[in-house]
mmCIF file of C-alpha atoms and ligand atoms in Angstrom:
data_model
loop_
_atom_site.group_PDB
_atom_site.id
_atom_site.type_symbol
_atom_site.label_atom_id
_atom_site.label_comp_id
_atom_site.label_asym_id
_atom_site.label_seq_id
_atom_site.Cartn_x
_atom_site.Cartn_y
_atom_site.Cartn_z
ATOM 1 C CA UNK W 1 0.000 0.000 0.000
ATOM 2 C CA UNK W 2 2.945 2.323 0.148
ATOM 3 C CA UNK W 3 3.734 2.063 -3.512
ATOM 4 C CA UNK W 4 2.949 5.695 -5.426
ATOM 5 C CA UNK W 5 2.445 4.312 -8.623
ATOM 6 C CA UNK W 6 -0.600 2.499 -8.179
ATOM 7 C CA UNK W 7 -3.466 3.442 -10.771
ATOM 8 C CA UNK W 8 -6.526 4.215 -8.831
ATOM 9 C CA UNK W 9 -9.375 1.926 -9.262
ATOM 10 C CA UNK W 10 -11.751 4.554 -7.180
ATOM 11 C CA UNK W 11 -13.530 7.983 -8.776
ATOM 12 C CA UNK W 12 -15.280 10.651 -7.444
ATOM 13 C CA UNK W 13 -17.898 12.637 -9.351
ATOM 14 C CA UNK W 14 -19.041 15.999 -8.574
ATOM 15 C CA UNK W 15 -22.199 17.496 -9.721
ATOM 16 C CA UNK W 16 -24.575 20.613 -9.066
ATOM 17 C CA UNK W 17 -28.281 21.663 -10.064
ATOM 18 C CA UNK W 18 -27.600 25.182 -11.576
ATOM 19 C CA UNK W 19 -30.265 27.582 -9.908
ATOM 20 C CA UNK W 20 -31.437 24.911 -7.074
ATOM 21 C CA UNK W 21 -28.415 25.647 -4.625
ATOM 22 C CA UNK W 22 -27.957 22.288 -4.379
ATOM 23 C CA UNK W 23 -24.372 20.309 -5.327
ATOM 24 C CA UNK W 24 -23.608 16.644 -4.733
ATOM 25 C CA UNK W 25 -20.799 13.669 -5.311
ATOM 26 C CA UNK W 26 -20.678 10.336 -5.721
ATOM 27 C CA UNK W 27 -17.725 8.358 -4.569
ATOM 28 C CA UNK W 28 -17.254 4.146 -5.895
ATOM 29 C CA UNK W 29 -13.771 2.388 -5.405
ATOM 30 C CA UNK W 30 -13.725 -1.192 -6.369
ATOM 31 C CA UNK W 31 -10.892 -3.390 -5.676
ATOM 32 C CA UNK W 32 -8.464 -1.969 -3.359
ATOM 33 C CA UNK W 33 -10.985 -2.128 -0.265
ATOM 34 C CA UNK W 34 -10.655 -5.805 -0.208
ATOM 35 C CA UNK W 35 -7.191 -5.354 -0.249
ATOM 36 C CA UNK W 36 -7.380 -2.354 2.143
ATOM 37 C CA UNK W 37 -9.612 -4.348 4.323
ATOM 38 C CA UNK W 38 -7.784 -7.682 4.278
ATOM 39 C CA UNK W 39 -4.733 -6.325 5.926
ATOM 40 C CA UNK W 40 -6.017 -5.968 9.031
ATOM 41 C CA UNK W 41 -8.689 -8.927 9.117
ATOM 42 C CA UNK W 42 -11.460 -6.521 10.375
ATOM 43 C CA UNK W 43 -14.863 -9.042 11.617
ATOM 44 C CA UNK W 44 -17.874 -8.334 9.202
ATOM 45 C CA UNK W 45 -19.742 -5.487 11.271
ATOM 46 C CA UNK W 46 -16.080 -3.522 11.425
ATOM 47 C CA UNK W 47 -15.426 -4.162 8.113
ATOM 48 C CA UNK W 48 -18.813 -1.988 6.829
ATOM 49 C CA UNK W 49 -18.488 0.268 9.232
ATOM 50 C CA UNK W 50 -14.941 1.326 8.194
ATOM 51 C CA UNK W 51 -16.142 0.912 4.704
ATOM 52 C CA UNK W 52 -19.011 3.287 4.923
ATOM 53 C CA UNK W 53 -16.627 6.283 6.877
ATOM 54 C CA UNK W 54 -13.701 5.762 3.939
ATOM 55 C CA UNK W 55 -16.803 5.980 1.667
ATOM 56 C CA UNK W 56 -17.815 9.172 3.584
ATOM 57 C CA UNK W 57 -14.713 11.049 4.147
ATOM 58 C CA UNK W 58 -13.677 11.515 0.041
ATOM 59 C CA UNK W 59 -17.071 12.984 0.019
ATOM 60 C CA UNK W 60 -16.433 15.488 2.605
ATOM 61 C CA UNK W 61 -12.791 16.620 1.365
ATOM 62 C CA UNK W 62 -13.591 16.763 -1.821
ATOM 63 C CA UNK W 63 -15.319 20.221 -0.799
ATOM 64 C CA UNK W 64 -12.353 21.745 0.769
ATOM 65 C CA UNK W 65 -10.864 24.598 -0.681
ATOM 66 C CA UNK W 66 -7.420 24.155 0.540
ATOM 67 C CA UNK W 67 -4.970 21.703 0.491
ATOM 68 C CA UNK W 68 -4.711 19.944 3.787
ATOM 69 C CA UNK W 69 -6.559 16.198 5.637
ATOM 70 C CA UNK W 70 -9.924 15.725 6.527
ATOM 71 C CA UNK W 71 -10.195 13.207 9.591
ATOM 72 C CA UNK W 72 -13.521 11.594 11.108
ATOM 73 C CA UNK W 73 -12.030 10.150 14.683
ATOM 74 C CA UNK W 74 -14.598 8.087 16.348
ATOM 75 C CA UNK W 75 -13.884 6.674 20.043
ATOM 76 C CA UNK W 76 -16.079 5.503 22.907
ATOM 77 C CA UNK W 77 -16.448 2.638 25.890
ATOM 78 C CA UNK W 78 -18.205 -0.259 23.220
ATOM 79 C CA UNK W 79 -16.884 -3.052 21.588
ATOM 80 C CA UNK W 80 -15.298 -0.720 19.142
ATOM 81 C CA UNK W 81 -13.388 1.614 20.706
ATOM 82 C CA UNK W 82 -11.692 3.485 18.057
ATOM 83 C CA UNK W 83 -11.992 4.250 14.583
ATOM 84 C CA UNK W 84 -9.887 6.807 12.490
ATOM 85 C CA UNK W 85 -10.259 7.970 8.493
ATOM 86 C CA UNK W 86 -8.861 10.413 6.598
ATOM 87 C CA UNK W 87 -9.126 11.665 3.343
ATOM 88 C CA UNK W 88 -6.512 14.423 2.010
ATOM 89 C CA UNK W 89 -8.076 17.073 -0.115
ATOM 90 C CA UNK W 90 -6.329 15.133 -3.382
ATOM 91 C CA UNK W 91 -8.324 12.224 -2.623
ATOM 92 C CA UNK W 92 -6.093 9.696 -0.755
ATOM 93 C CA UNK W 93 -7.673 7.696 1.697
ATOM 94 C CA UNK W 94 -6.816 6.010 4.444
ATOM 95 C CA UNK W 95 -8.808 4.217 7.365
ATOM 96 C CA UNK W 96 -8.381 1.879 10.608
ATOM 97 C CA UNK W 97 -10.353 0.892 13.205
ATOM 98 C CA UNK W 98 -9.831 -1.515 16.825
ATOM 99 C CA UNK W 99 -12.122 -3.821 18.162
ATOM 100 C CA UNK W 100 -12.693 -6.026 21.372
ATOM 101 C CA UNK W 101 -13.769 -9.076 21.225
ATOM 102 C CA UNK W 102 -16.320 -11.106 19.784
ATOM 103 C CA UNK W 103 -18.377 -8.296 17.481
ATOM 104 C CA UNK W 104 -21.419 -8.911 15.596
ATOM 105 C CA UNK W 105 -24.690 -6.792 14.557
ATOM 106 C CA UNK W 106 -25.440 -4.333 12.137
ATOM 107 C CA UNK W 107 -22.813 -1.620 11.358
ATOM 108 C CA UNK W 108 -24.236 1.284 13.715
ATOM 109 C CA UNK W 109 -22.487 4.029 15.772
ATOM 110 C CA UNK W 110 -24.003 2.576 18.587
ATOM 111 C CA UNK W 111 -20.819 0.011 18.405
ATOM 112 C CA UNK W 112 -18.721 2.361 19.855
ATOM 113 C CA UNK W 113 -20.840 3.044 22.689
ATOM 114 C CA UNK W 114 -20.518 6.303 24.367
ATOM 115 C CA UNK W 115 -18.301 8.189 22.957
ATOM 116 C CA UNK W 116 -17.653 11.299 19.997
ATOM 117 C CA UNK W 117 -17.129 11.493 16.462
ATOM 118 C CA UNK W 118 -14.353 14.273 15.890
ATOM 119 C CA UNK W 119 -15.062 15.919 12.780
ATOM 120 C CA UNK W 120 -10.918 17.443 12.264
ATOM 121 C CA UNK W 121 -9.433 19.208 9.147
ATOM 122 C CA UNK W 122 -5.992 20.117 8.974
ATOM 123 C CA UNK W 123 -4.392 22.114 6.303
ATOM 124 C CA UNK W 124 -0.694 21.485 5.280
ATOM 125 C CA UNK W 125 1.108 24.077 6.246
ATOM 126 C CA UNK W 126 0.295 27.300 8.745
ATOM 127 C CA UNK W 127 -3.631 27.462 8.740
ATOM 128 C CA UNK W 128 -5.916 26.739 10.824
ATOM 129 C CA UNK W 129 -6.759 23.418 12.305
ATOM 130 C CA UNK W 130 -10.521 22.660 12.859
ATOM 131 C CA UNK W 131 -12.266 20.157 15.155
ATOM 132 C CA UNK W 132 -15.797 19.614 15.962
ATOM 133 C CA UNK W 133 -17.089 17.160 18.110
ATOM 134 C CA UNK W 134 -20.322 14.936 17.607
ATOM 135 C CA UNK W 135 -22.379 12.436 19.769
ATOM 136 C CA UNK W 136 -22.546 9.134 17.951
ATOM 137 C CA UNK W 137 -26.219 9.231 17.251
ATOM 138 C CA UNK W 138 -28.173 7.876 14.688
ATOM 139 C CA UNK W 139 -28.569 4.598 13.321
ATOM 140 C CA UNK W 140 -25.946 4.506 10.582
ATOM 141 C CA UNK W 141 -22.462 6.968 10.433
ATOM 142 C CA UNK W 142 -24.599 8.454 7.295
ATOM 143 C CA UNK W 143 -27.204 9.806 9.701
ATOM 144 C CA UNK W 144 -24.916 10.391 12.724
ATOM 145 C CA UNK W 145 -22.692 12.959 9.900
ATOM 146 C CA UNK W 146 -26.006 14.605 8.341
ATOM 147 C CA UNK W 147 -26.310 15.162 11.838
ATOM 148 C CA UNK W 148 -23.298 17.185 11.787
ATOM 149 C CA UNK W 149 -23.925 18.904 9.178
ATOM 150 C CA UNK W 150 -27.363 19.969 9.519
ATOM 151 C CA UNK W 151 -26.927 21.103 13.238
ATOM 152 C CA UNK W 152 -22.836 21.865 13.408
ATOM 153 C CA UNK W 153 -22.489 23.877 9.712
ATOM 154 C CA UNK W 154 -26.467 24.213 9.184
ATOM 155 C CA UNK W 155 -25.709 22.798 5.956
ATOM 156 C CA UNK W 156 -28.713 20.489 4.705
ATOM 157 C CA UNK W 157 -26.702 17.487 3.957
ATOM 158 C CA UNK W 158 -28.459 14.014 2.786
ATOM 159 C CA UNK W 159 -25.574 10.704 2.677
ATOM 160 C CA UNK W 160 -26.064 7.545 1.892
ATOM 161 C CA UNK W 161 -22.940 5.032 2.360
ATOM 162 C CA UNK W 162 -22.421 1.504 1.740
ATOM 163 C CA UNK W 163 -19.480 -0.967 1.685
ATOM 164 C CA UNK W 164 -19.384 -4.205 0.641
ATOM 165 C CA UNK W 165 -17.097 -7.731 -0.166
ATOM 166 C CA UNK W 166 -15.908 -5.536 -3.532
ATOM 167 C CA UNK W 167 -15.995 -2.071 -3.025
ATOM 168 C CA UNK W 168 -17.252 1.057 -1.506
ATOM 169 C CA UNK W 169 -19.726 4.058 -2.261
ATOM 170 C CA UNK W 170 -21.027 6.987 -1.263
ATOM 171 C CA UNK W 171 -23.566 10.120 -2.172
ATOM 172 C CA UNK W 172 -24.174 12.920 -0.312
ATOM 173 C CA UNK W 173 -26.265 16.239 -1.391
ATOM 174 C CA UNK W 174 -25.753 19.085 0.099
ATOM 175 C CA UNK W 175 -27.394 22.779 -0.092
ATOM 176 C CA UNK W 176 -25.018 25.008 -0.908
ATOM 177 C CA UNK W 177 -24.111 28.158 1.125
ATOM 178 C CA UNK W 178 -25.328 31.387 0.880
ATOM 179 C CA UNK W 179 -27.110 30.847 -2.355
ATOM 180 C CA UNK W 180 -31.223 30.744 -3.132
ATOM 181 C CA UNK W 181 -32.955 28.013 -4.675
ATOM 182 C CA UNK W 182 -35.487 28.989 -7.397
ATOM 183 C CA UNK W 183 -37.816 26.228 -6.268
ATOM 184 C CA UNK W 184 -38.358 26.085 -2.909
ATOM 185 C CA UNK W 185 -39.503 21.912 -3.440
ATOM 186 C CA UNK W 186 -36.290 21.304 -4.901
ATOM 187 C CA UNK W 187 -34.538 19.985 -1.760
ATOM 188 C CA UNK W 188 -37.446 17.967 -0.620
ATOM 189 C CA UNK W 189 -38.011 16.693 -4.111
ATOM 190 C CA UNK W 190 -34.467 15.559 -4.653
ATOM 191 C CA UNK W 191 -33.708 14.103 -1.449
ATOM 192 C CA UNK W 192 -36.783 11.720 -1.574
ATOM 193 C CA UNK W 193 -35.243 10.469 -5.066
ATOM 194 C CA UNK W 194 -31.766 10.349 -3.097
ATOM 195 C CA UNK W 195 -33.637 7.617 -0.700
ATOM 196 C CA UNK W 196 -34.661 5.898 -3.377
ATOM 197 C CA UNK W 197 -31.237 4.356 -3.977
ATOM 198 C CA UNK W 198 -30.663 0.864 -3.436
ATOM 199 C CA UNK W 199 -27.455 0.171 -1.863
ATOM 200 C CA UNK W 200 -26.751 -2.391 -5.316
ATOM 201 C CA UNK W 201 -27.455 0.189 -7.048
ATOM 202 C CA UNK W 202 -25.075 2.752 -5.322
ATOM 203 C CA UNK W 203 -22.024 -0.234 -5.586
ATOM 204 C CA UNK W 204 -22.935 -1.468 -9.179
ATOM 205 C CA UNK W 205 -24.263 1.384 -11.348
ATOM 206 C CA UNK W 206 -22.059 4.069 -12.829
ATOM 207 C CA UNK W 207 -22.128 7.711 -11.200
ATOM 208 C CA UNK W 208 -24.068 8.732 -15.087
ATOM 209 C CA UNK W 209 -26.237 5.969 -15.020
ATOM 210 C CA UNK W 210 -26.790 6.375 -11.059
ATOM 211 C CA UNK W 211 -27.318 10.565 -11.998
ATOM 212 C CA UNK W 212 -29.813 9.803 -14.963
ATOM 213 C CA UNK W 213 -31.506 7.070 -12.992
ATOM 214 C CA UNK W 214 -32.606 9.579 -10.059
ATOM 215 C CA UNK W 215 -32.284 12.944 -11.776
ATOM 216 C CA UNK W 216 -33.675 12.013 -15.183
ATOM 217 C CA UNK W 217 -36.123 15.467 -14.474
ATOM 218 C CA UNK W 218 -33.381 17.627 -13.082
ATOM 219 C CA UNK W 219 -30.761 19.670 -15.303
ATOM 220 C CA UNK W 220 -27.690 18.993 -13.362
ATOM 221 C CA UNK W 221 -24.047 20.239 -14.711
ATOM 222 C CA UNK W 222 -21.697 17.018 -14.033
ATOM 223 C CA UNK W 223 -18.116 17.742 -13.423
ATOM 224 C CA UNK W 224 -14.978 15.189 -14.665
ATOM 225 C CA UNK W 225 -14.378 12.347 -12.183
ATOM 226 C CA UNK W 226 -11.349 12.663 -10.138
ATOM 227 C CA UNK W 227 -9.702 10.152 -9.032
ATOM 228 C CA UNK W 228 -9.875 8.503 -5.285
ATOM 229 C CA UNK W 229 -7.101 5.790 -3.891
ATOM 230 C CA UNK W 230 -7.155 4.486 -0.972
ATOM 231 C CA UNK W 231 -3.513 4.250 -0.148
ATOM 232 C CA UNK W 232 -1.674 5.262 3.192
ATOM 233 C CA UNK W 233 0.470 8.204 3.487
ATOM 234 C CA UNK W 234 3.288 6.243 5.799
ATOM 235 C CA UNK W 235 6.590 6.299 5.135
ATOM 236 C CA UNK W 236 10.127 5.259 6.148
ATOM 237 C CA UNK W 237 11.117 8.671 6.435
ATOM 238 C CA UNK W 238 8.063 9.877 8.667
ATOM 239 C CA UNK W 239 8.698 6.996 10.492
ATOM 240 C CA UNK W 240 11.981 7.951 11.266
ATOM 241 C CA UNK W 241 11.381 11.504 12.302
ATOM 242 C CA UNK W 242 8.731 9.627 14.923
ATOM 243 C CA UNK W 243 12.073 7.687 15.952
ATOM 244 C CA UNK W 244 13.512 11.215 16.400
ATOM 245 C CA UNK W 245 10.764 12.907 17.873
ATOM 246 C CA UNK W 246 10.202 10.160 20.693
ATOM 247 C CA UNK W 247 14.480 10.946 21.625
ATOM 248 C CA UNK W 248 17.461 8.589 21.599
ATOM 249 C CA UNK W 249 17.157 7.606 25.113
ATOM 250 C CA UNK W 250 14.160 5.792 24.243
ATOM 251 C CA UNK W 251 14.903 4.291 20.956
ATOM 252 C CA UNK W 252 18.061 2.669 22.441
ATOM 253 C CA UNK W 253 16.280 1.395 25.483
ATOM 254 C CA UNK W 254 13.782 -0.530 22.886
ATOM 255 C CA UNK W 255 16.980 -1.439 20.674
ATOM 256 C CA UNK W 256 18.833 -2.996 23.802
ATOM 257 C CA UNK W 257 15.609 -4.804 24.475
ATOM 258 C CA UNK W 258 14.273 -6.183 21.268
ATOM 259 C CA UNK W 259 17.518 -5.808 19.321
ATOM 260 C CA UNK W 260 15.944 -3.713 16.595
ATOM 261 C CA UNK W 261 13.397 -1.300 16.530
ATOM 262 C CA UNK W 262 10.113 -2.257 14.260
ATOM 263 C CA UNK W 263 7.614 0.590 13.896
ATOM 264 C CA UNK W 264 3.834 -0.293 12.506
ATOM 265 C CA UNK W 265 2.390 1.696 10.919
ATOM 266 C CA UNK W 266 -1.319 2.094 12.640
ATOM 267 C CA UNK W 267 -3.297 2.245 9.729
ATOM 268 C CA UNK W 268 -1.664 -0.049 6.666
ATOM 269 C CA UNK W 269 0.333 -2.536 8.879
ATOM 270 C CA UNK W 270 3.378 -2.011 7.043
ATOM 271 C CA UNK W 271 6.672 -2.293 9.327
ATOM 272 C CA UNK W 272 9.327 -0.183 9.482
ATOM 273 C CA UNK W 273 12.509 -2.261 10.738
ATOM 274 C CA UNK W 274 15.674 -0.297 12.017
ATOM 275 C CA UNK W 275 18.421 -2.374 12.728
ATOM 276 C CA UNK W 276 21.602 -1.303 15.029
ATOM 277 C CA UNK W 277 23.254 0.652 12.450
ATOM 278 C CA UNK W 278 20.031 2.447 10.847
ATOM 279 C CA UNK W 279 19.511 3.267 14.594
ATOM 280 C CA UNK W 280 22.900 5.036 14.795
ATOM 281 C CA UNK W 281 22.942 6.171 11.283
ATOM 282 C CA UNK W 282 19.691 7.822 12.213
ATOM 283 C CA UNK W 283 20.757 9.580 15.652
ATOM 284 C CA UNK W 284 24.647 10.916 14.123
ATOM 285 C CA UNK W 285 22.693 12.878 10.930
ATOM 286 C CA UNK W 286 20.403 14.398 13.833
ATOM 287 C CA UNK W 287 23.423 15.650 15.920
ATOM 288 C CA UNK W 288 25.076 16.734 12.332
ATOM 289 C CA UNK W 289 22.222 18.572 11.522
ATOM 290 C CA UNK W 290 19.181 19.464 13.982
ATOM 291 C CA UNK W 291 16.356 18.927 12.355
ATOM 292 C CA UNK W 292 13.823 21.278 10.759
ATOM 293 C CA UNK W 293 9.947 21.915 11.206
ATOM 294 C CA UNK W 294 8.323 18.757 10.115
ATOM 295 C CA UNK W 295 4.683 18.585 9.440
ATOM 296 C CA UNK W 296 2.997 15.171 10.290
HETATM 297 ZN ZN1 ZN M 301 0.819 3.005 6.501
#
């Protein structure tokens, strides 16, 4: 999952009804969730749960107007303690979750028991980060995040998210800010054909097929697909500036214990192995040359 040259087998497509104020996307990636998913053996009800948020976050970023990562953090007291996604506003997504136990039941928030969804953006660079904090309510993550939306940013939003054996998906539509509909039925009107929507549907149809099935009424101006890959951001030099960030005293202690040092990355699994003279190698460049600001 760390290789950059991967073609992405996952598309976004935006769209908007000129003179309704309303805009929308629809997310489908195919193949690399059951490789995402497989690398951590997530049980069933974890598996489309973590489906539906990396579903849900390219959705969300792809309305950010700066470059920078959108995270949904969920954590609470239930047999699912913690879940993290992310999105970056070029569409790569990454996702992990932990669980307790034997877990089984449908894919609700109510698996994480009480606890808060942290809605957190963070652009590269000097601006500013933003967190907002949720219950976990609702009966799917689609609801709890409408939720969000509709009371946090008093943004209408309507999502529906599904993840299966073979892929992912997601739609959302959203008013749009500070702009007046022409018809006052249109967001009623095109949220009922929203629900409409068969999850099947949502997985197997293309977005113009999916658009023309529901919309077949509307005028709606589609914009080109972009694409969405769900690939992790880790790498062997992040990892070592975690090495220097968490000081030499400690590193060595772990090296005099386990003989090397093996970092995991939390949300692909991939290990980063330091042996003794990676360790030093690592530690004499930082005394050569302090390092600089790094961004994470
Ligand atoms: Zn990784």
């Amino acid at each position: 999952m760390t290789e950059q040259d991967q073609a992405p087998d996952g598309y976004l497509t935006s769209f908007i009804f000129p003179g309704l104020a309303v805009r929308g996307a629809i997310v489908q990636v195919a193949e690399s969730w059951s490789k995402w998913s497989i690398l951590r053996r997530y049980p069933g009800t974890v598996h489309d749960l973590l489906g539906q948020a990396m579903a849900a976050v390219p959705l969300m970023a792809s309305t950010l107007k700066f470059e920078g990562v959108l995270s949904l953090q969920a954590q609470g007291d239930g047999a699912l303690p913690f879940m993290v996604v992310q999105s970056s506003n070029d569409l790569e997504v990454r996702g992990t979750a932990r669980w307790k136990g034997e877990i089984g039941g449908a894919a609700s928030p109510a698996l994480f028991g009480k606890g808060q969804l942290g809605i957190i953006i963070e652009p590269y660079g000097k601006g500013q980060r933003y967190e907002a904090l949720v219950p976990l309510e609702g009966e799917t993550i689609a609801e709890c995040l409408a939720g969000y939306f509709n009371q946090s940013e008093q943004l209408d939003t309507r999502l529906l998210l599904c993840s299966g054996e073979s892929g992912i998906a997601g739609m959302f539509l959203q008013r749009m800010p500070a702009e007046d509909s022409l018809d006052s039925d249109a967001w009623p009107r095109l949220t009922a054909l929203l629900e409409t929507l068969t999850n099947e549907e949502l997985l197997g149809l293309s977005p113009q097929d999916i658009i023309r099935r529901l919309f077949h009424e509307e005028t709606l101006q589609v914009f080109a697909a972009r694409a969405v890959s769900l690939r992790c951001r880790c790498s062997h030099g992040k990892t070592s500036e975690l090495l220097l960030s968490m000081g030499e005293a400690e590193v060595r202690d772990i090296l005099a214990e386990q003989g090397q040092v093996e970092m995991e990355c939390g949300f692909c699994g991939h290990k980063y192995i330091y042996d003794p003279a990676e360790i030093d190698a690592l530690f004499a460049a930082e005394q050569a040359e302090p390092p600089t600001e790094t961004r994470h």
